[in-house]
mmCIF file with all atom_site columns, C-alpha atoms and ligand atoms in Angstrom:
data_model
loop_
_atom_site.group_PDB
_atom_site.id
_atom_site.type_symbol
_atom_site.label_atom_id
_atom_site.label_alt_id
_atom_site.label_comp_id
_atom_site.label_asym_id
_atom_site.label_entity_id
_atom_site.label_seq_id
_atom_site.pdbx_PDB_ins_code
_atom_site.Cartn_x
_atom_site.Cartn_y
_atom_site.Cartn_z
_atom_site.occupancy
_atom_site.B_iso_or_equiv
_atom_site.pdbx_formal_charge
_atom_site.auth_seq_id
_atom_site.auth_comp_id
_atom_site.auth_asym_id
_atom_site.auth_atom_id
_atom_site.pdbx_PDB_model_num
ATOM   1   C  CA  . MET A 1 1   ? -5.810 -2.864  12.117  1.00 77.00 ? 1   MET A CA  1
ATOM   2   C  CA  . ARG A 1 2   ? -4.513 -6.439  12.425  1.00 90.00 ? 2   ARG A CA  1
ATOM   3   C  CA  . LEU A 1 3   ? -4.702 -8.973  9.616   1.00 93.00 ? 3   LEU A CA  1
ATOM   4   C  CA  . THR A 1 4   ? -6.142 -12.393 10.390  1.00 95.00 ? 4   THR A CA  1
ATOM   5   C  CA  . PRO A 1 5   ? -3.515 -15.194 10.213  1.00 95.00 ? 5   PRO A CA  1
ATOM   6   C  CA  . ARG A 1 6   ? -4.907 -16.340 6.867   1.00 96.00 ? 6   ARG A CA  1
ATOM   7   C  CA  . TRP A 1 7   ? -4.663 -12.862 5.294   1.00 95.00 ? 7   TRP A CA  1
ATOM   8   C  CA  . ARG A 1 8   ? -1.284 -12.295 6.867   1.00 96.00 ? 8   ARG A CA  1
ATOM   9   C  CA  . LYS A 1 9   ? 0.144  -15.433 5.289   1.00 96.00 ? 9   LYS A CA  1
ATOM   10  C  CA  . ALA A 1 10  ? -1.437 -14.632 1.911   1.00 96.00 ? 10  ALA A CA  1
ATOM   11  C  CA  . LEU A 1 11  ? 0.029  -11.132 1.989   1.00 96.00 ? 11  LEU A CA  1
ATOM   12  C  CA  . LEU A 1 12  ? 3.425  -12.451 3.033   1.00 96.00 ? 12  LEU A CA  1
ATOM   13  C  CA  . VAL A 1 13  ? 3.395  -14.767 -0.004  1.00 97.00 ? 13  VAL A CA  1
ATOM   14  C  CA  . VAL A 1 14  ? 2.672  -11.765 -2.259  1.00 96.00 ? 14  VAL A CA  1
ATOM   15  C  CA  . HIS A 1 15  ? 5.343  -9.727  -0.440  1.00 96.00 ? 15  HIS A CA  1
ATOM   16  C  CA  . VAL A 1 16  ? 8.079  -12.320 -0.880  1.00 96.00 ? 16  VAL A CA  1
ATOM   17  C  CA  . LEU A 1 17  ? 7.068  -13.195 -4.455  1.00 96.00 ? 17  LEU A CA  1
ATOM   18  C  CA  . THR A 1 18  ? 7.069  -9.575  -5.614  1.00 96.00 ? 18  THR A CA  1
ATOM   19  C  CA  . ALA A 1 19  ? 10.414 -8.901  -3.879  1.00 96.00 ? 19  ALA A CA  1
ATOM   20  C  CA  . VAL A 1 20  ? 11.907 -11.979 -5.574  1.00 96.00 ? 20  VAL A CA  1
ATOM   21  C  CA  . GLY A 1 21  ? 10.444 -10.754 -8.882  1.00 96.00 ? 21  GLY A CA  1
ATOM   22  C  CA  . TRP A 1 22  ? 12.085 -7.359  -8.320  1.00 96.00 ? 22  TRP A CA  1
ATOM   23  C  CA  . PHE A 1 23  ? 15.428 -9.094  -7.795  1.00 97.00 ? 23  PHE A CA  1
ATOM   24  C  CA  . GLY A 1 24  ? 14.903 -11.153 -10.965 1.00 97.00 ? 24  GLY A CA  1
ATOM   25  C  CA  . ALA A 1 25  ? 14.118 -8.019  -12.969 1.00 96.00 ? 25  ALA A CA  1
ATOM   26  C  CA  . ASP A 1 26  ? 17.361 -6.543  -11.599 1.00 96.00 ? 26  ASP A CA  1
ATOM   27  C  CA  . LEU A 1 27  ? 19.341 -9.469  -12.974 1.00 97.00 ? 27  LEU A CA  1
ATOM   28  C  CA  . VAL A 1 28  ? 17.703 -9.096  -16.405 1.00 97.00 ? 28  VAL A CA  1
ATOM   29  C  CA  . LEU A 1 29  ? 18.503 -5.360  -16.439 1.00 97.00 ? 29  LEU A CA  1
ATOM   30  C  CA  . LEU A 1 30  ? 22.099 -6.114  -15.503 1.00 97.00 ? 30  LEU A CA  1
ATOM   31  C  CA  . THR A 1 31  ? 22.337 -8.709  -18.267 1.00 98.00 ? 31  THR A CA  1
ATOM   32  C  CA  . LEU A 1 32  ? 21.056 -6.193  -20.818 1.00 97.00 ? 32  LEU A CA  1
ATOM   33  C  CA  . ALA A 1 33  ? 23.392 -3.450  -19.562 1.00 96.00 ? 33  ALA A CA  1
ATOM   34  C  CA  . VAL A 1 34  ? 26.398 -5.783  -19.808 1.00 97.00 ? 34  VAL A CA  1
ATOM   35  C  CA  . ALA A 1 35  ? 25.318 -6.990  -23.259 1.00 96.00 ? 35  ALA A CA  1
ATOM   36  C  CA  . GLY A 1 36  ? 25.041 -3.349  -24.394 1.00 94.00 ? 36  GLY A CA  1
ATOM   37  C  CA  . LEU A 1 37  ? 28.623 -2.699  -23.304 1.00 94.00 ? 37  LEU A CA  1
ATOM   38  C  CA  . ALA A 1 38  ? 29.880 -5.963  -24.763 1.00 94.00 ? 38  ALA A CA  1
ATOM   39  C  CA  . GLY A 1 39  ? 28.802 -4.878  -28.236 1.00 89.00 ? 39  GLY A CA  1
ATOM   40  C  CA  . ALA A 1 40  ? 25.265 -6.279  -28.607 1.00 93.00 ? 40  ALA A CA  1
ATOM   41  C  CA  . ASP A 1 41  ? 23.004 -4.261  -30.911 1.00 93.00 ? 41  ASP A CA  1
ATOM   42  C  CA  . ALA A 1 42  ? 22.167 -1.049  -28.988 1.00 94.00 ? 42  ALA A CA  1
ATOM   43  C  CA  . ARG A 1 43  ? 18.892 -0.722  -30.958 1.00 94.00 ? 43  ARG A CA  1
ATOM   44  C  CA  . VAL A 1 44  ? 17.748 -3.988  -29.390 1.00 95.00 ? 44  VAL A CA  1
ATOM   45  C  CA  . VAL A 1 45  ? 19.312 -3.839  -25.926 1.00 96.00 ? 45  VAL A CA  1
ATOM   46  C  CA  . TYR A 1 46  ? 18.356 -0.352  -24.694 1.00 96.00 ? 46  TYR A CA  1
ATOM   47  C  CA  . PRO A 1 47  ? 14.738 -0.261  -25.922 1.00 96.00 ? 47  PRO A CA  1
ATOM   48  C  CA  . ALA A 1 48  ? 14.302 -3.705  -24.298 1.00 97.00 ? 48  ALA A CA  1
ATOM   49  C  CA  . ALA A 1 49  ? 15.814 -2.402  -21.036 1.00 97.00 ? 49  ALA A CA  1
ATOM   50  C  CA  . ALA A 1 50  ? 13.584 0.697   -21.147 1.00 97.00 ? 50  ALA A CA  1
ATOM   51  C  CA  . LEU A 1 51  ? 10.516 -1.485  -21.704 1.00 97.00 ? 51  LEU A CA  1
ATOM   52  C  CA  . LEU A 1 52  ? 11.475 -3.798  -18.864 1.00 97.00 ? 52  LEU A CA  1
ATOM   53  C  CA  . ALA A 1 53  ? 12.052 -0.861  -16.509 1.00 96.00 ? 53  ALA A CA  1
ATOM   54  C  CA  . ALA A 1 54  ? 8.780  0.890   -17.339 1.00 96.00 ? 54  ALA A CA  1
ATOM   55  C  CA  . TRP A 1 55  ? 6.498  -2.153  -17.507 1.00 97.00 ? 55  TRP A CA  1
ATOM   56  C  CA  . LEU A 1 56  ? 7.972  -4.521  -14.960 1.00 96.00 ? 56  LEU A CA  1
ATOM   57  C  CA  . PHE A 1 57  ? 10.671 -3.000  -12.755 1.00 95.00 ? 57  PHE A CA  1
ATOM   58  C  CA  . ALA A 1 58  ? 8.854  0.203   -11.796 1.00 96.00 ? 58  ALA A CA  1
ATOM   59  C  CA  . PRO A 1 59  ? 5.438  -1.424  -11.148 1.00 96.00 ? 59  PRO A CA  1
ATOM   60  C  CA  . LEU A 1 60  ? 7.089  -4.221  -9.136  1.00 95.00 ? 60  LEU A CA  1
ATOM   61  C  CA  . SER A 1 61  ? 8.995  -1.698  -7.011  1.00 96.00 ? 61  SER A CA  1
ATOM   62  C  CA  . ALA A 1 62  ? 5.753  0.141   -6.280  1.00 97.00 ? 62  ALA A CA  1
ATOM   63  C  CA  . VAL A 1 63  ? 3.932  -3.105  -5.421  1.00 96.00 ? 63  VAL A CA  1
ATOM   64  C  CA  . VAL A 1 64  ? 6.750  -4.281  -3.098  1.00 97.00 ? 64  VAL A CA  1
ATOM   65  C  CA  . TRP A 1 65  ? 6.660  -0.899  -1.348  1.00 97.00 ? 65  TRP A CA  1
ATOM   66  C  CA  . LEU A 1 66  ? 2.854  -0.910  -1.000  1.00 97.00 ? 66  LEU A CA  1
ATOM   67  C  CA  . VAL A 1 67  ? 2.577  -4.528  0.125   1.00 97.00 ? 67  VAL A CA  1
ATOM   68  C  CA  . GLY A 1 68  ? 5.446  -3.882  2.562   1.00 97.00 ? 68  GLY A CA  1
ATOM   69  C  CA  . LEU A 1 69  ? 3.449  -0.993  4.061   1.00 97.00 ? 69  LEU A CA  1
ATOM   70  C  CA  . VAL A 1 70  ? 0.359  -3.175  4.491   1.00 97.00 ? 70  VAL A CA  1
ATOM   71  C  CA  . ASN A 1 71  ? 2.527  -5.958  5.967   1.00 96.00 ? 71  ASN A CA  1
ATOM   72  C  CA  . GLY A 1 72  ? 3.867  -3.582  8.566   1.00 96.00 ? 72  GLY A CA  1
ATOM   73  C  CA  . LEU A 1 73  ? 0.594  -1.835  9.351   1.00 96.00 ? 73  LEU A CA  1
ATOM   74  C  CA  . GLY A 1 74  ? -1.408 -5.076  9.418   1.00 96.00 ? 74  GLY A CA  1
ATOM   75  C  CA  . THR A 1 75  ? 0.850  -6.978  11.825  1.00 96.00 ? 75  THR A CA  1
ATOM   76  C  CA  . ARG A 1 76  ? 2.384  -6.427  15.234  1.00 95.00 ? 76  ARG A CA  1
ATOM   77  C  CA  . TRP A 1 77  ? 5.640  -5.452  13.503  1.00 96.00 ? 77  TRP A CA  1
ATOM   78  C  CA  . GLY A 1 78  ? 4.298  -1.994  12.628  1.00 96.00 ? 78  GLY A CA  1
ATOM   79  C  CA  . LEU A 1 79  ? 6.307  0.363   10.422  1.00 97.00 ? 79  LEU A CA  1
ATOM   80  C  CA  . PHE A 1 80  ? 8.253  2.272   13.055  1.00 97.00 ? 80  PHE A CA  1
ATOM   81  C  CA  . ARG A 1 81  ? 8.473  -0.230  15.926  1.00 96.00 ? 81  ARG A CA  1
ATOM   82  C  CA  . TYR A 1 82  ? 11.339 -2.455  14.821  1.00 97.00 ? 82  TYR A CA  1
ATOM   83  C  CA  . ARG A 1 83  ? 14.583 -1.298  13.304  1.00 97.00 ? 83  ARG A CA  1
ATOM   84  C  CA  . TRP A 1 84  ? 14.671 -4.074  10.710  1.00 98.00 ? 84  TRP A CA  1
ATOM   85  C  CA  . VAL A 1 85  ? 11.284 -2.947  9.340   1.00 98.00 ? 85  VAL A CA  1
ATOM   86  C  CA  . LEU A 1 86  ? 12.205 0.750   9.476   1.00 98.00 ? 86  LEU A CA  1
ATOM   87  C  CA  . VAL A 1 87  ? 15.460 0.125   7.606   1.00 98.00 ? 87  VAL A CA  1
ATOM   88  C  CA  . LYS A 1 88  ? 13.567 -1.759  4.882   1.00 98.00 ? 88  LYS A CA  1
ATOM   89  C  CA  . LEU A 1 89  ? 10.952 0.985   4.665   1.00 98.00 ? 89  LEU A CA  1
ATOM   90  C  CA  . VAL A 1 90  ? 13.599 3.697   4.231   1.00 98.00 ? 90  VAL A CA  1
ATOM   91  C  CA  . LEU A 1 91  ? 15.683 1.719   1.726   1.00 98.00 ? 91  LEU A CA  1
ATOM   92  C  CA  . THR A 1 92  ? 12.678 0.605   -0.335  1.00 98.00 ? 92  THR A CA  1
ATOM   93  C  CA  . THR A 1 93  ? 11.292 4.155   -0.418  1.00 98.00 ? 93  THR A CA  1
ATOM   94  C  CA  . ILE A 1 94  ? 14.644 5.528   -1.633  1.00 98.00 ? 94  ILE A CA  1
ATOM   95  C  CA  . MET A 1 95  ? 14.913 2.751   -4.222  1.00 97.00 ? 95  MET A CA  1
ATOM   96  C  CA  . LEU A 1 96  ? 11.378 3.352   -5.473  1.00 97.00 ? 96  LEU A CA  1
ATOM   97  C  CA  . GLY A 1 97  ? 12.140 7.058   -5.898  1.00 97.00 ? 97  GLY A CA  1
ATOM   98  C  CA  . LEU A 1 98  ? 15.365 6.319   -7.776  1.00 97.00 ? 98  LEU A CA  1
ATOM   99  C  CA  . VAL A 1 99  ? 13.625 3.818   -10.055 1.00 96.00 ? 99  VAL A CA  1
ATOM   100 C  CA  . LEU A 1 100 ? 10.739 6.155   -10.913 1.00 97.00 ? 100 LEU A CA  1
ATOM   101 C  CA  . PHE A 1 101 ? 12.628 9.432   -11.209 1.00 97.00 ? 101 PHE A CA  1
ATOM   102 C  CA  . LEU A 1 102 ? 16.089 8.374   -12.374 1.00 96.00 ? 102 LEU A CA  1
ATOM   103 C  CA  . LEU A 1 103 ? 16.302 4.871   -13.802 1.00 96.00 ? 103 LEU A CA  1
ATOM   104 C  CA  . VAL A 1 104 ? 13.171 4.873   -15.979 1.00 97.00 ? 104 VAL A CA  1
ATOM   105 C  CA  . PRO A 1 105 ? 13.898 8.329   -17.532 1.00 97.00 ? 105 PRO A CA  1
ATOM   106 C  CA  . ASN A 1 106 ? 17.588 7.396   -18.061 1.00 95.00 ? 106 ASN A CA  1
ATOM   107 C  CA  . LEU A 1 107 ? 16.682 4.163   -19.794 1.00 96.00 ? 107 LEU A CA  1
ATOM   108 C  CA  . ARG A 1 108 ? 14.127 5.981   -21.951 1.00 96.00 ? 108 ARG A CA  1
ATOM   109 C  CA  . ALA A 1 109 ? 16.850 8.431   -22.987 1.00 95.00 ? 109 ALA A CA  1
ATOM   110 C  CA  . ALA A 1 110 ? 19.267 5.557   -23.696 1.00 94.00 ? 110 ALA A CA  1
ATOM   111 C  CA  . ALA A 1 111 ? 16.608 3.842   -25.820 1.00 95.00 ? 111 ALA A CA  1
ATOM   112 C  CA  . ALA A 1 112 ? 16.004 7.036   -27.807 1.00 95.00 ? 112 ALA A CA  1
ATOM   113 C  CA  . GLN A 1 113 ? 19.760 7.580   -28.301 1.00 93.00 ? 113 GLN A CA  1
ATOM   114 C  CA  . SER A 1 114 ? 20.232 3.992   -29.430 1.00 92.00 ? 114 SER A CA  1
ATOM   115 C  CA  . LEU A 1 115 ? 18.243 4.768   -32.584 1.00 89.00 ? 115 LEU A CA  1
ATOM   116 C  CA  . GLU A 1 116 ? 20.691 7.502   -33.605 1.00 89.00 ? 116 GLU A CA  1
ATOM   117 C  CA  . PRO A 1 117 ? 23.503 6.548   -35.996 1.00 84.00 ? 117 PRO A CA  1
ATOM   118 C  CA  . GLY A 1 118 ? 26.721 5.378   -34.310 1.00 79.00 ? 118 GLY A CA  1
ATOM   119 C  CA  . ALA A 1 119 ? 25.087 4.888   -30.898 1.00 80.00 ? 119 ALA A CA  1
ATOM   120 C  CA  . GLY A 1 120 ? 27.309 3.078   -28.373 1.00 83.00 ? 120 GLY A CA  1
ATOM   121 C  CA  . GLY A 1 121 ? 27.019 1.467   -24.950 1.00 87.00 ? 121 GLY A CA  1
ATOM   122 C  CA  . HIS A 1 122 ? 26.023 3.127   -21.655 1.00 92.00 ? 122 HIS A CA  1
ATOM   123 C  CA  . PRO A 1 123 ? 28.471 2.243   -18.854 1.00 92.00 ? 123 PRO A CA  1
ATOM   124 C  CA  . ASP A 1 124 ? 26.351 4.243   -16.380 1.00 91.00 ? 124 ASP A CA  1
ATOM   125 C  CA  . LEU A 1 125 ? 23.544 1.662   -16.658 1.00 94.00 ? 125 LEU A CA  1
ATOM   126 C  CA  . ILE A 1 126 ? 25.635 -1.088  -15.057 1.00 96.00 ? 126 ILE A CA  1
ATOM   127 C  CA  . ALA A 1 127 ? 25.667 0.321   -11.503 1.00 96.00 ? 127 ALA A CA  1
ATOM   128 C  CA  . PRO A 1 128 ? 21.903 0.739   -10.840 1.00 96.00 ? 128 PRO A CA  1
ATOM   129 C  CA  . PRO A 1 129 ? 20.955 -2.965  -11.078 1.00 96.00 ? 129 PRO A CA  1
ATOM   130 C  CA  . ILE A 1 130 ? 24.055 -3.951  -9.068  1.00 97.00 ? 130 ILE A CA  1
ATOM   131 C  CA  . VAL A 1 131 ? 23.240 -1.488  -6.268  1.00 97.00 ? 131 VAL A CA  1
ATOM   132 C  CA  . SER A 1 132 ? 19.553 -2.359  -6.312  1.00 96.00 ? 132 SER A CA  1
ATOM   133 C  CA  . GLY A 1 133 ? 20.212 -6.124  -6.388  1.00 97.00 ? 133 GLY A CA  1
ATOM   134 C  CA  . SER A 1 134 ? 22.703 -5.862  -3.507  1.00 98.00 ? 134 SER A CA  1
ATOM   135 C  CA  . LEU A 1 135 ? 20.208 -3.870  -1.422  1.00 98.00 ? 135 LEU A CA  1
ATOM   136 C  CA  . LEU A 1 136 ? 17.525 -6.474  -2.109  1.00 97.00 ? 136 LEU A CA  1
ATOM   137 C  CA  . VAL A 1 137 ? 19.865 -9.259  -0.955  1.00 98.00 ? 137 VAL A CA  1
ATOM   138 C  CA  . PHE A 1 138 ? 20.663 -7.210  2.160   1.00 98.00 ? 138 PHE A CA  1
ATOM   139 C  CA  . MET A 1 139 ? 16.952 -6.631  2.863   1.00 98.00 ? 139 MET A CA  1
ATOM   140 C  CA  . THR A 1 140 ? 16.154 -10.319 2.393   1.00 97.00 ? 140 THR A CA  1
ATOM   141 C  CA  . ILE A 1 141 ? 18.818 -11.211 4.977   1.00 98.00 ? 141 ILE A CA  1
ATOM   142 C  CA  . VAL A 1 142 ? 17.546 -8.499  7.328   1.00 98.00 ? 142 VAL A CA  1
ATOM   143 C  CA  . SER A 1 143 ? 13.961 -9.781  6.910   1.00 97.00 ? 143 SER A CA  1
ATOM   144 C  CA  . VAL A 1 144 ? 14.895 -13.318 7.826   1.00 97.00 ? 144 VAL A CA  1
ATOM   145 C  CA  . TYR A 1 145 ? 17.214 -12.538 10.772  1.00 98.00 ? 145 TYR A CA  1
ATOM   146 C  CA  . LYS A 1 146 ? 15.271 -9.500  12.027  1.00 97.00 ? 146 LYS A CA  1
ATOM   147 C  CA  . PRO A 1 147 ? 18.232 -7.903  13.838  1.00 96.00 ? 147 PRO A CA  1
ATOM   148 C  CA  . TRP A 1 148 ? 18.650 -4.714  15.928  1.00 94.00 ? 148 TRP A CA  1
ATOM   149 C  CA  . GLY A 1 149 ? 15.593 -4.972  18.175  1.00 92.00 ? 149 GLY A CA  1
ATOM   150 C  CA  . ARG A 1 150 ? 12.954 -2.314  18.790  1.00 95.00 ? 150 ARG A CA  1
ATOM   151 C  CA  . VAL A 1 151 ? 13.091 1.370   17.995  1.00 94.00 ? 151 VAL A CA  1
ATOM   152 C  CA  . LYS A 1 152 ? 13.473 3.250   21.300  1.00 86.00 ? 152 LYS A CA  1
ATOM   153 C  CA  . ARG A 1 153 ? 10.411 5.224   22.340  1.00 79.00 ? 153 ARG A CA  1
ATOM   154 C  CA  . ALA A 1 154 ? 10.516 8.717   23.819  1.00 73.00 ? 154 ALA A CA  1
ATOM   155 C  CA  . GLU A 1 155 ? 10.562 8.342   27.617  1.00 67.00 ? 155 GLU A CA  1
ATOM   156 C  CA  . GLY A 1 156 ? 8.069  10.161  29.833  1.00 56.00 ? 156 GLY A CA  1
ATOM   157 C  CA  . PRO A 1 157 ? 5.627  9.039   32.558  1.00 56.00 ? 157 PRO A CA  1
ATOM   158 C  CA  . ALA A 1 158 ? 2.455  10.094  30.743  1.00 48.00 ? 158 ALA A CA  1
ATOM   159 C  CA  . ARG A 1 159 ? 3.576  8.553   27.457  1.00 46.00 ? 159 ARG A CA  1
ATOM   160 C  CA  . VAL A 1 160 ? 4.743  5.293   29.057  1.00 42.00 ? 160 VAL A CA  1
ATOM   161 C  CA  . THR A 1 161 ? 1.354  4.798   30.701  1.00 40.00 ? 161 THR A CA  1
ATOM   162 C  CA  . ALA A 1 162 ? -0.571 5.678   27.581  1.00 39.00 ? 162 ALA A CA  1
ATOM   163 C  CA  . THR A 1 163 ? 1.400  3.415   25.238  1.00 41.00 ? 163 THR A CA  1
ATOM   164 C  CA  . ALA A 1 164 ? 1.944  0.371   27.469  1.00 39.00 ? 164 ALA A CA  1
ATOM   165 C  CA  . GLN A 1 165 ? 1.711  -2.715  25.228  1.00 39.00 ? 165 GLN A CA  1
ATOM   166 C  CA  . PRO A 1 166 ? 0.883  -6.283  26.204  1.00 38.00 ? 166 PRO A CA  1
ATOM   167 C  CA  . THR A 1 167 ? 4.131  -7.598  24.647  1.00 44.00 ? 167 THR A CA  1
ATOM   168 C  CA  . PRO A 1 168 ? 6.262  -10.090 26.569  1.00 34.00 ? 168 PRO A CA  1
ATOM   169 C  CA  . ALA A 1 169 ? 8.810  -8.193  28.724  1.00 37.00 ? 169 ALA A CA  1
ATOM   170 C  CA  . GLY A 1 170 ? 12.408 -8.522  27.626  1.00 38.00 ? 170 GLY A CA  1
ATOM   171 C  CA  . VAL A 1 171 ? 11.560 -10.222 24.359  1.00 39.00 ? 171 VAL A CA  1
ATOM   172 C  CA  . ARG A 1 172 ? 12.954 -8.267  21.447  1.00 45.00 ? 172 ARG A CA  1
ATOM   173 C  CA  . ASN A 1 173 ? 12.534 -10.229 18.273  1.00 46.00 ? 173 ASN A CA  1
ATOM   174 C  CA  . VAL A 1 174 ? 9.604  -12.530 18.761  1.00 45.00 ? 174 VAL A CA  1
ATOM   175 C  CA  . ARG A 1 175 ? 7.536  -13.336 15.688  1.00 48.00 ? 175 ARG A CA  1
ATOM   176 C  CA  . ARG A 1 176 ? 3.810  -12.688 16.055  1.00 44.00 ? 176 ARG A CA  1
HETATM 177 C  C1  . HEM B 2 .   ? 8.272  -0.836  2.340   1.00 72.36 ? 201 HEM B C1  1
HETATM 178 C  C2  . HEM B 2 .   ? 9.212  -1.745  2.517   1.00 72.36 ? 201 HEM B C2  1
HETATM 179 C  C3  . HEM B 2 .   ? 8.983  -2.985  3.350   1.00 72.36 ? 201 HEM B C3  1
HETATM 180 C  C4  . HEM B 2 .   ? 8.307  -3.121  4.527   1.00 72.36 ? 201 HEM B C4  1
HETATM 181 C  C5  . HEM B 2 .   ? 7.612  -2.052  5.347   1.00 72.36 ? 201 HEM B C5  1
HETATM 182 C  C6  . HEM B 2 .   ? 8.364  -4.517  4.880   1.00 72.36 ? 201 HEM B C6  1
HETATM 183 C  C7  . HEM B 2 .   ? 7.791  -5.072  6.001   1.00 72.36 ? 201 HEM B C7  1
HETATM 184 C  C8  . HEM B 2 .   ? 7.757  -6.411  6.300   1.00 72.36 ? 201 HEM B C8  1
HETATM 185 C  C9  . HEM B 2 .   ? 7.094  -6.995  7.427   1.00 72.36 ? 201 HEM B C9  1
HETATM 186 C  C10 . HEM B 2 .   ? 6.309  -6.211  8.483   1.00 72.36 ? 201 HEM B C10 1
HETATM 187 C  C11 . HEM B 2 .   ? 7.283  -8.328  7.377   1.00 72.36 ? 201 HEM B C11 1
HETATM 188 C  C12 . HEM B 2 .   ? 6.730  -9.366  8.373   1.00 72.36 ? 201 HEM B C12 1
HETATM 189 C  C13 . HEM B 2 .   ? 5.365  -9.793  7.856   1.00 72.36 ? 201 HEM B C13 1
HETATM 190 C  C14 . HEM B 2 .   ? 4.774  -10.888 8.681   1.00 72.36 ? 201 HEM B C14 1
HETATM 191 O  O1  . HEM B 2 .   ? 5.438  -11.468 9.546   1.00 72.36 ? 201 HEM B O1  1
HETATM 192 O  O2  . HEM B 2 .   ? 3.596  -11.174 8.430   1.00 72.36 ? 201 HEM B O2  1
HETATM 193 C  C15 . HEM B 2 .   ? 8.103  -8.608  6.216   1.00 72.36 ? 201 HEM B C15 1
HETATM 194 C  C16 . HEM B 2 .   ? 8.528  -9.863  5.849   1.00 72.36 ? 201 HEM B C16 1
HETATM 195 C  C17 . HEM B 2 .   ? 9.422  -10.104 4.846   1.00 72.36 ? 201 HEM B C17 1
HETATM 196 N  N1  . HEM B 2 .   ? 9.949  -9.164  3.979   1.00 72.36 ? 201 HEM B N1  1
HETATM 197 FE FE1 . HEM B 2 .   ? 9.508  -7.192  3.924   1.00 72.36 ? 201 HEM B FE1 1
HETATM 198 N  N2  . HEM B 2 .   ? 9.082  -5.189  3.919   1.00 72.36 ? 201 HEM B N2  1
HETATM 199 C  C18 . HEM B 2 .   ? 9.483  -4.284  2.976   1.00 72.36 ? 201 HEM B C18 1
HETATM 200 C  C19 . HEM B 2 .   ? 10.260 -4.552  1.855   1.00 72.36 ? 201 HEM B C19 1
HETATM 201 C  C20 . HEM B 2 .   ? 10.872 -5.765  1.610   1.00 72.36 ? 201 HEM B C20 1
HETATM 202 C  C21 . HEM B 2 .   ? 11.826 -6.023  0.574   1.00 72.36 ? 201 HEM B C21 1
HETATM 203 C  C22 . HEM B 2 .   ? 12.309 -4.993  -0.430  1.00 72.36 ? 201 HEM B C22 1
HETATM 204 C  C23 . HEM B 2 .   ? 12.186 -7.334  0.668   1.00 72.36 ? 201 HEM B C23 1
HETATM 205 C  C24 . HEM B 2 .   ? 13.139 -8.144  -0.153  1.00 72.36 ? 201 HEM B C24 1
HETATM 206 C  C25 . HEM B 2 .   ? 14.176 -7.739  -0.685  1.00 72.36 ? 201 HEM B C25 1
HETATM 207 C  C26 . HEM B 2 .   ? 11.459 -7.908  1.764   1.00 72.36 ? 201 HEM B C26 1
HETATM 208 C  C27 . HEM B 2 .   ? 11.559 -9.220  2.139   1.00 72.36 ? 201 HEM B C27 1
HETATM 209 C  C28 . HEM B 2 .   ? 10.825 -9.813  3.142   1.00 72.36 ? 201 HEM B C28 1
HETATM 210 C  C29 . HEM B 2 .   ? 10.868 -11.222 3.472   1.00 72.36 ? 201 HEM B C29 1
HETATM 211 C  C30 . HEM B 2 .   ? 11.737 -12.292 2.791   1.00 72.36 ? 201 HEM B C30 1
HETATM 212 C  C31 . HEM B 2 .   ? 9.986  -11.407 4.540   1.00 72.36 ? 201 HEM B C31 1
HETATM 213 C  C32 . HEM B 2 .   ? 9.644  -12.722 5.236   1.00 72.36 ? 201 HEM B C32 1
HETATM 214 C  C33 . HEM B 2 .   ? 10.422 -12.827 6.531   1.00 72.36 ? 201 HEM B C33 1
HETATM 215 C  C34 . HEM B 2 .   ? 9.936  -13.983 7.384   1.00 72.36 ? 201 HEM B C34 1
HETATM 216 O  O3  . HEM B 2 .   ? 8.766  -14.393 7.282   1.00 72.36 ? 201 HEM B O3  1
HETATM 217 O  O4  . HEM B 2 .   ? 10.734 -14.471 8.195   1.00 72.36 ? 201 HEM B O4  1
HETATM 218 N  N3  . HEM B 2 .   ? 10.673 -6.930  2.313   1.00 72.36 ? 201 HEM B N3  1
HETATM 219 N  N4  . HEM B 2 .   ? 8.381  -7.423  5.579   1.00 72.36 ? 201 HEM B N4  1
#
C-alpha cells in the first residue's frame, strides 16, 4: 500500500502537528508538576494534570503512534526498513505504554489524594514529562536527519532474489 503524494503530505501534516501537540502537552504537565511542588493548591494542580493526561496526553500519544504506523506503512520508508523509523516506532510504543498504564493511573491517584486533608506535592511527577519531552525532541531530530541507514536484511540467495527492490544502489537515506 503506497499513499499518493497528496495523501502522504496530508498525513505528514497530521503526524507533525500531533507530535508537536504531544510535546506541548508535556510542557503543560511539567508546569503543573512544578507548580504542585512549589506550593500551588494541590486540589487544583493535580486534578488538572489528571484531566490533561486522560483527555489530551493519552489520546495524542495514541494518535501519534497510529499516524506514525500509517506513515511508515504507506510510504517507501516502511516500519522495519530504516533504523530511524524503527527507533521511533520502538520509543513511541514504549512511551504510549507508559502513558496509558503508568502516567494516567498515577495522576488519577495524585488527583484523588489531593482532595485529602494535608495533601502535599508529588516529586515523582516531575520526571515523566521531562523524559517524554526529551525523547520527543530526540525523535524530531532523528526524523529530520534520518541517520543510521537501512536495517540489514538476512542474507541468502533465495531471499535476495525474492526481495530485490528497485531502489537506487548505494543510496541510503534518499527521501521518496
Ligand atoms: C510510531 C512511531 C512513528 C513512526 C512509525 C514514524 C514514522 C515516520 C515516517 C515513515 C515519516 C516519513 C513520512 C513521509 O516522508 O511521508 C515520519 C516523518 C516525521 N516524523 Fe515520525 N514516526 C513516528 C513517531 C514520531 C514522533 C513521536 C515524532 C516527533 C517527536 C515524529 C516526528 C516526525 C517528523 C518531524 C517527520 C517529518 C520529517 C521530514 O519530513 O523530514 N514521528 N515519521
